[in-house]
Coordinates of C-alpha atoms in Angstrom, one line a residue:
X1 CA 14.7 2.7 35.2
X2 CA 11.1 3.5 34.2
X3 CA 12.0 7.1 33.3
X4 CA 14.9 5.9 31.1
X5 CA 12.6 3.4 29.3
X6 CA 10.0 6.1 28.8
X7 CA 12.7 8.4 27.3
X8 CA 13.8 5.6 24.9
X9 CA 10.3 4.9 23.8
X10 CA 9.7 8.6 23.1
X11 CA 12.9 8.8 21.1
X12 CA 12.0 5.7 19.1
X13 CA 8.5 7.1 18.4
X14 CA 10.0 10.4 17.3
X15 CA 12.4 8.6 14.9
X16 CA 9.6 6.5 13.4
X17 CA 7.7 9.7 12.6
X18 CA 10.7 10.9 10.6
X19 CA 11.7 7.5 9.1
X20 CA 8.3 6.0 8.1
X21 CA 7.5 8.6 5.4
X22 CA 10.9 8.2 4.0
X23 CA 10.5 4.4 4.0
X24 CA 7.1 4.6 2.5
X25 CA 8.3 6.9 -0.3
X26 CA 11.2 4.6 -1.0
X27 CA 9.0 1.5 -1.2
X28 CA 7.8 0.5 -4.7
X29 CA 4.0 1.1 -5.0
X30 CA 1.7 -1.7 -6.3
X31 CA -2.0 -2.3 -6.4
X32 CA -1.7 -4.0 -3.1
X33 CA -0.2 -1.1 -1.0
X34 CA -1.4 2.0 -2.8
X35 CA -4.4 3.7 -4.4
X36 CA -4.8 5.3 -7.8
X37 CA -6.9 8.2 -6.5
X38 CA -6.6 10.2 -3.3
X39 CA -9.4 11.8 -1.4
X40 CA -8.7 15.0 0.5
X41 CA -11.2 16.9 2.7
X42 CA -10.6 20.6 3.2
X43 CA -12.5 23.4 4.8
X44 CA -12.5 27.2 4.8
X45 CA -14.7 30.2 5.6
X46 CA -15.1 31.0 1.9
X47 CA -14.8 28.8 -1.1
X48 CA -14.2 30.7 -4.4
X49 CA -14.8 28.6 -7.5
X50 CA -13.1 30.1 -10.6
X51 CA -9.8 31.8 -10.9
X52 CA -10.3 34.4 -13.5
X53 CA -9.9 38.1 -12.6
X54 CA -13.2 38.1 -10.7
X55 CA -12.3 35.0 -8.7
X56 CA -8.8 36.2 -8.0
X57 CA -10.0 39.6 -6.8
X58 CA -12.7 38.0 -4.7
X59 CA -10.3 35.6 -3.0
X60 CA -7.6 38.2 -2.3
X61 CA -10.1 40.7 -0.9
X62 CA -11.8 38.2 1.3
X63 CA -8.4 36.9 2.6
X64 CA -7.1 40.4 3.3
X65 CA -10.2 41.1 5.4
X66 CA -9.5 38.1 7.6
X67 CA -11.4 35.2 6.1
X68 CA -9.9 31.8 5.4
X69 CA -10.3 31.1 1.6
X70 CA -9.9 28.2 -0.7
X71 CA -9.6 29.3 -4.4
X72 CA -10.4 26.5 -6.9
X73 CA -9.3 27.0 -10.5
X74 CA -9.7 24.4 -13.3
X75 CA -6.8 25.6 -15.4
X76 CA -3.0 25.4 -14.7
X77 CA -2.8 29.2 -14.4
X78 CA -5.0 32.0 -13.1
X79 CA -6.5 34.9 -15.1
X80 CA -9.2 33.2 -17.1
X81 CA -9.8 35.2 -20.3
X82 CA -6.9 37.4 -19.5
X83 CA -4.4 34.5 -19.1
X84 CA -1.8 33.3 -21.6
X85 CA -4.2 30.7 -22.8
X86 CA -6.8 33.2 -24.1
X87 CA -5.2 36.7 -24.1
X88 CA -8.4 38.7 -24.2
X89 CA -7.9 42.4 -23.6
X90 CA -8.8 43.7 -20.2
X91 CA -11.3 46.5 -20.9
X92 CA -13.9 48.3 -18.8
X93 CA -14.7 52.0 -18.3
X94 CA -13.7 54.2 -21.3
X95 CA -12.6 57.4 -19.7
X96 CA -9.5 58.3 -17.7
X97 CA -11.6 59.5 -14.7
X98 CA -13.3 56.2 -14.3
X99 CA -10.4 53.8 -14.7
X100 CA -10.6 50.8 -12.4
X101 CA -8.2 50.6 -9.4
X102 CA -8.3 48.3 -6.4
X103 CA -6.7 44.9 -6.7
X104 CA -6.7 45.0 -10.5
X105 CA -4.6 48.2 -10.6
X106 CA -2.3 46.6 -8.0
X107 CA -1.7 43.6 -10.3
X108 CA -1.2 45.7 -13.3
X109 CA 1.5 47.8 -11.6
X110 CA 3.1 44.6 -10.3
X111 CA 3.2 43.4 -13.9
X112 CA 4.9 46.6 -15.0
X113 CA 7.5 46.1 -12.3
X114 CA 8.2 42.4 -12.8
X115 CA 7.3 42.0 -16.4
X116 CA 8.4 45.1 -18.4
X117 CA 8.5 43.2 -21.7
X118 CA 4.8 42.2 -21.0
X119 CA 5.2 38.5 -21.7
X120 CA 2.0 36.6 -21.1
X121 CA 3.4 33.7 -19.2
X122 CA 5.0 36.1 -16.8
X123 CA 1.7 38.0 -16.5
X124 CA 0.1 34.6 -15.4
X125 CA 2.7 34.4 -12.7
X126 CA 2.1 38.0 -11.5
X127 CA -1.5 37.1 -10.9
X128 CA -0.3 33.8 -9.3
X129 CA 2.1 35.8 -7.0
X130 CA -0.7 38.1 -5.9
X131 CA -2.7 35.1 -4.7
X132 CA -0.1 32.9 -3.1
X133 CA 1.3 35.9 -1.2
X134 CA -1.9 35.8 0.9
X135 CA -1.5 33.5 3.9
X136 CA -5.2 33.1 4.2
X137 CA -5.6 31.6 0.7
X138 CA -5.1 28.0 -0.2
X139 CA -5.0 27.7 -4.0
X140 CA -6.0 24.6 -6.0
X141 CA -5.0 24.7 -9.6
X142 CA -6.0 22.1 -12.3
X143 CA -9.0 21.4 -10.1
X144 CA -12.6 21.3 -11.5
X145 CA -15.7 21.6 -9.3
X146 CA -18.1 18.9 -10.4
X147 CA -20.7 18.6 -7.7
X148 CA -22.2 20.2 -4.6
X149 CA -23.2 18.8 -1.2
X150 CA -26.3 20.4 0.2
X151 CA -27.6 20.8 3.7
X152 CA -31.2 21.7 3.2
X153 CA -31.2 24.9 1.0
X154 CA -27.6 25.7 1.8
X155 CA -24.4 24.5 0.2
X156 CA -22.4 22.5 2.7
X157 CA -19.5 21.6 0.4
X158 CA -18.3 21.3 -3.2
X159 CA -16.7 18.3 -4.7
X160 CA -13.8 18.7 -7.1
X161 CA -11.3 16.7 -9.1
X162 CA -7.6 17.5 -9.7
X163 CA -6.7 15.9 -13.0
X164 CA -2.9 16.2 -12.4
X165 CA -2.8 14.8 -8.9
X166 CA -5.6 12.2 -9.3
X167 CA -7.2 13.7 -6.2
X168 CA -10.9 14.0 -5.3
X169 CA -11.6 17.0 -3.0
X170 CA -14.5 17.6 -0.7
X171 CA -14.3 21.3 0.2
X172 CA -16.4 22.4 3.1
X173 CA -17.2 26.1 3.6
X174 CA -19.5 28.6 5.2
X175 CA -19.9 30.8 2.0
X176 CA -19.4 29.8 -1.6
X177 CA -18.6 32.2 -4.5
X178 CA -19.2 31.2 -8.1
X179 CA -16.8 33.1 -10.2
X180 CA -16.6 30.5 -13.0
X181 CA -18.6 32.4 -15.5
X182 CA -20.3 29.1 -16.4
X183 CA -22.2 29.0 -13.1
X184 CA -21.2 25.4 -12.0
X185 CA -22.8 26.0 -8.5
X186 CA -26.2 26.0 -10.2
X187 CA -26.0 22.4 -9.1
X188 CA -27.2 23.7 -5.8
X189 CA -30.6 24.4 -7.3
X190 CA -29.9 28.2 -7.5
X191 CA -32.2 30.1 -9.9
X192 CA -30.6 31.1 -13.1
X193 CA -31.2 32.3 -16.7
X194 CA -29.5 31.3 -19.9
X195 CA -30.3 33.2 -23.1
X196 CA -32.1 36.4 -24.1
X197 CA -35.2 37.7 -22.3
X198 CA -38.3 38.8 -24.1
X199 CA -37.6 42.5 -24.7
X200 CA -40.9 43.4 -23.1
X201 CA -40.1 41.7 -19.8
X202 CA -37.9 44.6 -18.6
X203 CA -38.7 47.1 -21.3
X204 CA -35.3 46.8 -23.0
X205 CA -35.7 48.5 -26.3
X206 CA -32.1 47.8 -27.4
X207 CA -32.9 44.1 -27.4
X208 CA -34.3 43.4 -30.9
X209 CA -34.9 39.7 -30.5
X210 CA -35.3 37.5 -27.5
X211 CA -37.2 34.9 -25.5
X212 CA -34.7 32.2 -26.6
X213 CA -31.6 30.4 -25.5
X214 CA -29.2 32.3 -27.8
X215 CA -26.2 34.1 -26.4
X216 CA -23.1 36.0 -27.5
X217 CA -20.5 33.7 -28.9
X218 CA -16.9 32.7 -27.9
X219 CA -13.7 34.0 -29.6
X220 CA -10.3 32.5 -30.2
X221 CA -7.6 35.1 -30.7
X222 CA -4.5 35.0 -32.8
X223 CA -1.4 37.1 -32.3
X224 CA 0.9 38.2 -35.1
X225 CA 4.7 38.9 -35.1
X226 CA 6.3 41.6 -37.2
X227 CA 9.0 40.2 -39.6
X228 CA 11.3 41.2 -42.4
X229 CA 10.7 37.9 -44.3
X230 CA 7.5 37.2 -46.1
X231 CA 6.6 33.6 -46.9
X232 CA 3.1 32.2 -47.8
X233 CA 1.1 30.6 -45.1
X234 CA -0.7 27.2 -45.5
X235 CA -3.6 26.4 -43.2
X236 CA -4.4 22.8 -42.2
X237 CA -6.7 20.9 -44.6
X238 CA -9.5 21.0 -42.0
X239 CA -9.5 24.8 -41.8
X240 CA -11.7 27.1 -43.8
X241 CA -10.2 28.5 -47.0
X242 CA -11.7 31.9 -47.5
X243 CA -12.0 34.1 -50.6
X244 CA -13.0 37.7 -51.2
X245 CA -16.6 36.6 -51.6
X246 CA -16.7 35.6 -47.9
X247 CA -16.1 39.2 -46.9
X248 CA -18.0 41.0 -49.6
X249 CA -20.8 42.9 -47.9
X250 CA -21.7 46.5 -47.1
X251 CA -20.5 48.0 -43.8
X252 CA -22.5 51.2 -43.3
X253 CA -22.0 53.3 -40.2
X254 CA -24.8 53.9 -37.8
X255 CA -26.8 57.1 -38.2
X256 CA -28.3 56.9 -34.7
X257 CA -26.4 59.0 -32.1
X258 CA -24.9 56.8 -29.4
X259 CA -25.0 53.6 -31.5
X260 CA -22.0 52.0 -33.3
X261 CA -22.0 49.1 -35.7
X262 CA -19.1 46.6 -35.5
X263 CA -18.0 44.4 -38.4
X264 CA -15.1 41.9 -39.1
X265 CA -12.0 44.1 -39.4
X266 CA -10.3 41.9 -42.0
X267 CA -8.1 44.7 -43.5
X268 CA -6.1 45.7 -40.4
X269 CA -3.5 43.1 -39.3
X270 CA -1.6 45.9 -37.6
X271 CA -4.5 46.3 -35.2
X272 CA -4.0 42.7 -34.1
X273 CA -7.4 42.6 -32.5
X274 CA -9.4 39.6 -33.8
X275 CA -12.3 39.7 -31.4
X276 CA -14.6 39.0 -34.4
X277 CA -13.3 35.4 -34.8
X278 CA -16.4 34.6 -32.8
X279 CA -18.8 31.6 -32.9
X280 CA -21.2 29.7 -30.7
X281 CA -24.1 32.0 -29.9
X282 CA -26.6 29.7 -31.5
X283 CA -25.3 26.7 -29.5
X284 CA -24.8 26.1 -25.8
X285 CA -21.5 27.8 -25.0
X286 CA -21.0 25.4 -22.1
X287 CA -22.3 22.0 -23.3
X288 CA -21.1 22.5 -26.9
X289 CA -17.7 24.0 -25.9
X290 CA -15.6 21.4 -27.7
X291 CA -17.5 21.7 -31.0
X292 CA -17.3 25.5 -30.7
X293 CA -13.6 25.4 -30.1
X294 CA -13.0 23.3 -33.3
X295 CA -15.1 25.6 -35.4
X296 CA -13.1 28.6 -34.1
X297 CA -9.8 26.9 -34.9
X298 CA -11.1 26.3 -38.5
X299 CA -12.0 30.0 -38.7
X300 CA -8.8 31.5 -37.4
X301 CA -6.5 29.4 -39.5
X302 CA -8.5 30.3 -42.5
X303 CA -8.5 34.0 -41.6
X304 CA -4.8 34.2 -41.4
X305 CA -4.3 32.2 -44.6
X306 CA -6.6 34.6 -46.4
X307 CA -4.9 37.7 -45.0
X308 CA -1.3 36.6 -45.3
X309 CA -1.6 35.3 -48.9
X310 CA -3.9 38.1 -50.2
X311 CA -2.5 39.6 -53.4
X312 CA -3.0 43.2 -52.1
X313 CA -0.2 42.5 -49.5
X314 CA -2.4 43.2 -46.5
X315 CA -0.5 40.6 -44.5
X316 CA 3.0 41.7 -45.5
X317 CA 5.4 42.2 -42.7
X318 CA 3.5 39.8 -40.3
X319 CA 3.7 36.1 -39.4
X320 CA 1.4 34.1 -37.3
X321 CA 2.9 33.9 -33.8
X322 CA 0.2 32.3 -31.6
X323 CA -3.3 31.0 -31.6
X324 CA -5.4 30.7 -28.4
X325 CA -5.5 27.3 -26.7
X326 CA -9.1 27.9 -25.6
X327 CA -11.9 30.2 -26.6
X328 CA -12.7 33.2 -24.5
X329 CA -16.3 33.2 -23.4
X330 CA -18.6 36.3 -23.4
X331 CA -21.8 34.8 -22.1
X332 CA -23.3 31.6 -20.8
X333 CA -25.4 31.5 -17.6
X334 CA -26.5 34.2 -15.2
X335 CA -27.7 33.6 -11.6
X336 CA -30.8 35.3 -10.2
X337 CA -30.3 37.6 -7.3
X338 CA -32.7 39.9 -5.4
X339 CA -31.9 42.5 -8.1
X340 CA -31.5 41.8 -11.9
X341 CA -29.4 44.5 -13.6
X342 CA -31.0 45.7 -16.8
X343 CA -30.3 47.9 -19.7
X344 CA -32.4 50.7 -18.1
X345 CA -30.5 50.5 -14.8
X346 CA -27.3 51.1 -16.8
X347 CA -28.6 53.9 -19.0
X348 CA -30.0 55.7 -15.9
X349 CA -26.5 55.6 -14.3
X350 CA -27.1 53.0 -11.7
X351 CA -27.9 55.3 -8.7
X352 CA -28.1 52.5 -6.2
X353 CA -27.8 53.0 -2.4
X354 CA -26.0 49.6 -2.2
X355 CA -23.6 50.4 -4.9
X356 CA -20.4 48.3 -4.6
X357 CA -18.9 48.4 -8.2
X358 CA -19.3 50.2 -11.4
X359 CA -19.0 49.8 -15.2
X360 CA -18.3 51.9 -18.2
X361 CA -18.2 49.5 -21.1
X362 CA -20.9 50.0 -23.8
X363 CA -24.1 48.0 -24.0
X364 CA -22.3 45.8 -26.5
X365 CA -24.6 43.1 -27.8
X366 CA -23.1 40.6 -30.2
X367 CA -25.3 38.8 -32.7
X368 CA -25.4 35.0 -32.1
X369 CA -24.6 34.3 -35.7
X370 CA -21.3 36.0 -35.1
X371 CA -18.5 35.4 -37.7
X372 CA -20.8 33.6 -40.1
X373 CA -23.1 36.6 -40.4
X374 CA -22.5 39.0 -43.3
X375 CA -23.3 42.3 -41.8
X376 CA -23.3 43.9 -38.3
X377 CA -21.7 41.6 -35.7
X378 CA -22.4 43.8 -32.7
X379 CA -24.3 46.9 -31.7
X380 CA -22.6 49.2 -29.2
X381 CA -24.7 51.7 -27.3
X382 CA -23.1 54.5 -25.3
X383 CA -23.6 54.3 -21.6
X384 CA -22.9 56.7 -18.6
X385 CA -19.3 56.3 -17.5
X386 CA -19.1 54.9 -14.0
X387 CA -22.7 53.5 -13.9
X388 CA -23.3 51.9 -10.5
X389 CA -23.8 48.2 -9.9
X390 CA -25.6 47.1 -6.7
X391 CA -24.7 44.5 -4.1
X392 CA -28.1 42.8 -4.8
X393 CA -26.8 41.3 -8.1
X394 CA -24.0 39.4 -6.2
X395 CA -25.9 36.8 -4.2
X396 CA -28.6 34.2 -4.8
X397 CA -32.2 34.8 -4.3
X398 CA -32.8 31.2 -3.1
X399 CA -29.5 29.7 -1.9
X400 CA -28.7 31.7 1.2
X401 CA -24.9 31.1 1.2
X402 CA -24.2 31.4 -2.5
X403 CA -22.6 34.5 -4.0
X404 CA -21.2 35.2 -7.5
X405 CA -19.2 37.6 -9.5
X406 CA -18.0 38.0 -13.1
X407 CA -20.0 37.0 -16.1
X408 CA -22.6 35.1 -14.1
X409 CA -24.0 37.9 -11.9
X410 CA -27.7 38.6 -11.8
X411 CA -28.4 40.6 -15.0
X412 CA -30.4 40.4 -18.1
X413 CA -28.7 39.5 -21.4
X414 CA -28.5 43.2 -22.2
X415 CA -27.3 44.2 -18.7
X416 CA -24.6 41.6 -19.0
X417 CA -23.5 43.0 -22.4
X418 CA -22.0 46.0 -20.5
X419 CA -20.7 44.3 -17.3
X420 CA -19.1 41.1 -18.8
X421 CA -15.7 42.7 -19.6
X422 CA -12.8 41.9 -17.3
X423 CA -12.0 45.2 -15.6
X424 CA -15.6 45.4 -14.5
X425 CA -15.5 41.7 -13.5
X426 CA -12.5 42.4 -11.4
X427 CA -14.4 45.1 -9.5
X428 CA -17.4 42.8 -9.1
X429 CA -15.0 40.1 -7.7
X430 CA -13.5 42.5 -5.2
X431 CA -17.0 43.6 -4.1
X432 CA -18.2 40.1 -3.7
X433 CA -15.1 39.0 -1.8
X434 CA -15.4 42.0 0.5
X435 CA -19.1 41.4 1.1
X436 CA -18.3 37.7 1.8
X437 CA -15.6 38.6 4.4
X438 CA -18.1 41.0 6.1
X439 CA -20.6 38.1 6.3
X440 CA -18.0 35.9 7.9
X441 CA -17.0 38.6 10.3
X442 CA -20.6 39.2 11.4
X443 CA -21.6 35.5 11.2
X444 CA -24.5 36.2 8.9
X445 CA -25.6 35.5 5.3
X446 CA -25.1 37.9 2.4
X447 CA -28.8 39.0 2.6
X448 CA -28.2 40.3 6.1
X449 CA -25.0 42.0 5.0
X450 CA -27.1 43.7 2.3
X451 CA -29.7 44.7 4.9
X452 CA -27.6 45.7 7.9
X453 CA -23.9 46.1 7.0
X454 CA -23.7 47.4 3.4
X455 CA -22.3 50.7 4.6
X456 CA -19.4 48.9 6.2
X457 CA -18.8 46.9 3.0
X458 CA -18.7 50.2 1.0
X459 CA -16.3 51.7 3.5
X460 CA -13.9 48.7 3.2
X461 CA -14.0 48.9 -0.6
X462 CA -13.3 52.7 -0.6
X463 CA -10.5 52.2 1.9
X464 CA -9.1 49.5 -0.5
X465 CA -9.0 52.0 -3.4
X466 CA -12.2 51.2 -5.1
X467 CA -14.1 54.2 -6.4
X468 CA -17.9 53.9 -5.8
X469 CA -20.1 56.1 -8.0
X470 CA -22.0 59.1 -6.5
X471 CA -20.1 59.2 -3.3
X472 CA -16.5 59.8 -2.1
X473 CA -14.4 58.1 0.5
X474 CA -14.6 59.6 4.1
X475 CA -11.1 60.3 5.4
X476 CA -10.1 59.0 8.8
X477 CA -11.0 60.9 12.0
X478 CA -7.4 61.7 12.7
X479 CA -7.0 63.1 9.2
X480 CA -10.1 65.2 9.4
X481 CA -9.2 66.7 12.8
X482 CA -5.6 67.7 11.8
X483 CA -4.6 71.2 10.9
X484 CA -3.0 71.4 7.4
X485 CA -1.5 73.9 5.0
X486 CA -3.9 75.2 2.5
X487 CA -2.1 73.7 -0.4
X488 CA -2.6 70.1 0.9
X489 CA -6.2 70.5 2.0
X490 CA -7.2 68.7 -1.2
X491 CA -5.8 65.5 0.2
X492 CA -8.7 65.3 2.6
X493 CA -11.5 65.5 0.1
X494 CA -11.7 61.7 -0.3
X495 CA -11.3 61.9 -4.1
X496 CA -8.3 59.7 -4.8
X497 CA -8.0 60.5 -8.6
X498 CA -8.3 63.2 -11.1
X499 CA -12.0 63.9 -11.6
X500 CA -13.9 66.1 -14.1
X501 CA -11.0 68.4 -14.7
X502 CA -10.0 68.7 -11.0
X503 CA -6.5 67.5 -10.0
X504 CA -7.3 66.4 -6.4
X505 CA -3.7 65.9 -5.7
X506 CA -0.5 67.6 -4.7
X507 CA 3.0 67.7 -6.2
X508 CA 5.9 67.0 -3.9
X509 CA 9.6 67.4 -4.6
X510 CA 11.7 64.6 -3.1
X511 CA 13.4 65.6 0.2
X512 CA 12.1 69.1 -0.1
X513 CA 8.3 69.4 0.4
X514 CA 6.5 67.4 3.0
X515 CA 2.9 66.7 3.8
X516 CA 2.4 67.5 7.4
X517 CA -0.6 67.1 9.7
X518 CA -0.7 68.9 13.1
X519 CA -3.0 68.4 16.1
X520 CA -3.6 70.7 19.1
X521 CA -3.1 67.9 21.5
X522 CA -1.1 64.6 21.2
X523 CA -2.9 61.9 19.3
X524 CA -2.1 58.2 19.0
X525 CA -1.1 57.2 15.4
X526 CA -0.5 53.6 14.4
X527 CA -0.6 53.6 10.6
X528 CA -1.0 55.6 7.4
X529 CA -2.8 55.2 4.1
X530 CA -1.4 56.7 0.9
X531 CA -2.6 56.9 -2.7
X532 CA 0.2 57.7 -5.2
X533 CA -0.6 58.7 -8.7
X534 CA -0.2 55.7 -11.0
X535 CA -1.4 57.6 -14.2
X536 CA -4.9 56.3 -14.7
X537 CA -5.2 56.5 -18.5
X538 CA -7.4 54.2 -20.6
X539 CA -5.6 51.0 -21.2
X540 CA -2.3 52.4 -20.0
X541 CA -1.4 49.3 -18.2
X542 CA -3.2 46.6 -20.1
X543 CA -1.3 43.8 -21.8
X544 CA -0.2 44.4 -25.4
X545 CA -1.8 42.8 -28.4
X546 CA 1.6 42.4 -30.0
X547 CA 3.7 40.4 -27.5
X548 CA 6.9 40.0 -29.6
X549 CA 8.6 43.3 -28.9
X550 CA 11.7 44.4 -27.0
X551 CA 10.1 47.7 -26.0
X552 CA 9.9 47.9 -22.2
X553 CA 7.1 49.5 -20.2
X554 CA 7.9 51.7 -17.2
X555 CA 6.3 52.5 -13.9
X556 CA 4.7 56.0 -14.3
X557 CA 7.4 58.6 -13.6
X558 CA 5.4 60.7 -11.1
X559 CA 4.8 57.6 -8.9
X560 CA 6.5 57.7 -5.5
X561 CA 9.3 55.2 -5.3
X562 CA 10.8 56.1 -1.9
X563 CA 9.1 57.7 1.1
X564 CA 9.1 57.9 4.9
X565 CA 6.3 58.4 7.4
X566 CA 7.6 60.4 10.4
X567 CA 6.3 61.6 13.7
X568 CA 7.5 64.4 15.9
X569 CA 8.5 62.7 19.2
X570 CA 10.3 64.7 21.9
X571 CA 10.9 67.5 19.5
X572 CA 12.7 65.2 17.0
X573 CA 11.4 63.6 13.8
X574 CA 11.2 59.8 14.2
X575 CA 10.9 57.5 11.2
X576 CA 7.9 55.2 11.8
X577 CA 7.9 53.5 8.4
X578 CA 10.0 53.8 5.2
X579 CA 10.1 52.2 1.8
X580 CA 12.6 52.7 -1.0
X581 CA 11.2 50.6 -3.9
X582 CA 7.5 51.2 -4.0
X583 CA 5.7 50.6 -7.2
X584 CA 2.1 50.4 -5.9
X585 CA -0.6 53.1 -6.0
X586 CA -2.3 52.1 -2.6
X587 CA -0.1 51.7 0.4
X588 CA -1.5 51.0 3.8
X589 CA 1.2 50.7 6.4
X590 CA 1.2 50.0 10.1
X591 CA 3.8 50.7 12.9
X592 CA 4.0 50.7 16.6
X593 CA 1.5 53.2 18.1
X594 CA 3.1 56.5 18.9
X595 CA 1.8 59.7 20.6
X596 CA 2.5 62.8 18.6
X597 CA 1.2 66.2 17.7
X598 CA 2.7 66.1 14.2
X599 CA 2.8 63.4 11.4
X600 CA 4.4 63.9 8.0
X601 CA 5.0 62.1 4.7
X602 CA 8.4 62.7 3.1
X603 CA 9.0 61.6 -0.5
X604 CA 12.6 60.6 -1.1
X605 CA 12.5 59.4 -4.7
X606 CA 10.2 59.2 -7.7
X607 CA 10.3 56.9 -10.7
X608 CA 11.9 59.6 -12.9
X609 CA 9.9 62.8 -12.6
X610 CA 11.1 65.9 -10.8
X611 CA 8.1 65.7 -8.4
X612 CA 5.8 63.0 -7.1
X613 CA 2.0 63.3 -7.5
X614 CA 0.0 62.2 -4.4
X615 CA -3.8 61.9 -4.0
X616 CA -4.2 60.9 -0.4
X617 CA -2.3 60.7 3.0
X618 CA -4.4 59.5 5.9
X619 CA -3.3 59.1 9.5
X620 CA -4.6 56.0 11.1

């Protein structure tokens, strides 16, 4: 019958769909039936170029706020300067009050949980896990952006090449974020700067020289391993072979308040911080990257040979364990946005109405002569801790759908010297990704977000545990309208950290004390937001400089490990959400809406302390 024949044809067609790929994969490939290169076309709301900490935080934040994201990274791992290839220290603000939170703190806590021995390859995968856990992100590793496709003044797509898969990509998008540090999306014709301004242009009196193409240099790090056996070290023939004369120069301290001089720290192998193995500021840190890398290899091998074999025994008890595969970059190119962040913006504290991030690293200007200079290698000027950074430095002044974060934001050379470090770059990335998601949600360009929706971007950031200077988070309406005991009133001040000597939190004994909110009339509750104390101390969760150790790190003991969110329903406490292995500072949870007159948080376990310390509990 006709129906029978139709059924047979459908079955055969279905079988062919299954069998044909298997047959094709089993067939030997030749030049006649296959191609050497593939071409793949993709599209997303937001295309993030660059997978360092700024790109990762931008992609994750945008994805969590509903945008479809493609993250393009030219290396086999994420993390950029913080990855196992380069191992630069994550630094930022210098006080406990101003330690960076948000997505960066989330990844650092995840690293403590999954990687207690702090091995760098596992740290790479902690970052990787954070990205691939987001269903709205498609990640392309080993993929280099090499061109842009323009539609008038707007970017329509980027072109990229995957060296492992021999695949050309055309990646279409609505918004494009350059988090590469090198600014590859300058191919769009976006305005940019490379080098040092004339000091008079912005009245930057800390900039002693300028109006040139010189920058801060790159560094290759080395890591040492403690050992009981001492044997001489022989550097390759092509390396430098240093003597005492190479390091014979005066190292006076600054006599100017707020100014510090930095030199090569050749006598302290135990510090294991070789940032001063730096070179390239007199060259083009992008175009001359290969030559700079070779020169740095010559330097670092020579440095260790000099230190290890020195007759005064300064290298005793250490062996060379690792040398960076790639140099870490401090500075190359900066895009131009509607605002250019300057030395004076930073010194005045950055009181911007459109503040979306902050910094706290010094104005740390490295001399372009770097390692080969006998004398001061960098000048560090003290800055206000938590200086504000505005949204206006995160998008292009002439390409309407181009944003950026990290080392290529809109800043002067001096402004960049305080914002280029990775903890600050992570905050900039989260801010840019959040702003981009708001642009997608509203169907507008970043400039319109800046003009009309910046308050909503700031609210999103604060809700996502990013502190913004000179303002505090506004708690939810349900939280504000509840009646609470006096001792937990502090949880409603919107200050989710210790600040200027004030605790801003409460201590809760597991299964004894509860944090309870009460309303006069029943309200509908569908979620909760909690901030648990993750012990914000300077560098408390940053990767070690000495990797070869068996000492394990631990989740801060006052952190909440187990908890329940309960509502009073029909005169009985009903568990709406529970967790027994929490290791994160920020927890935003949702559950089926419920009507209640009382909501409470019950801590069931800490990570070792007698009591848990909590900064916020919001009813949503």
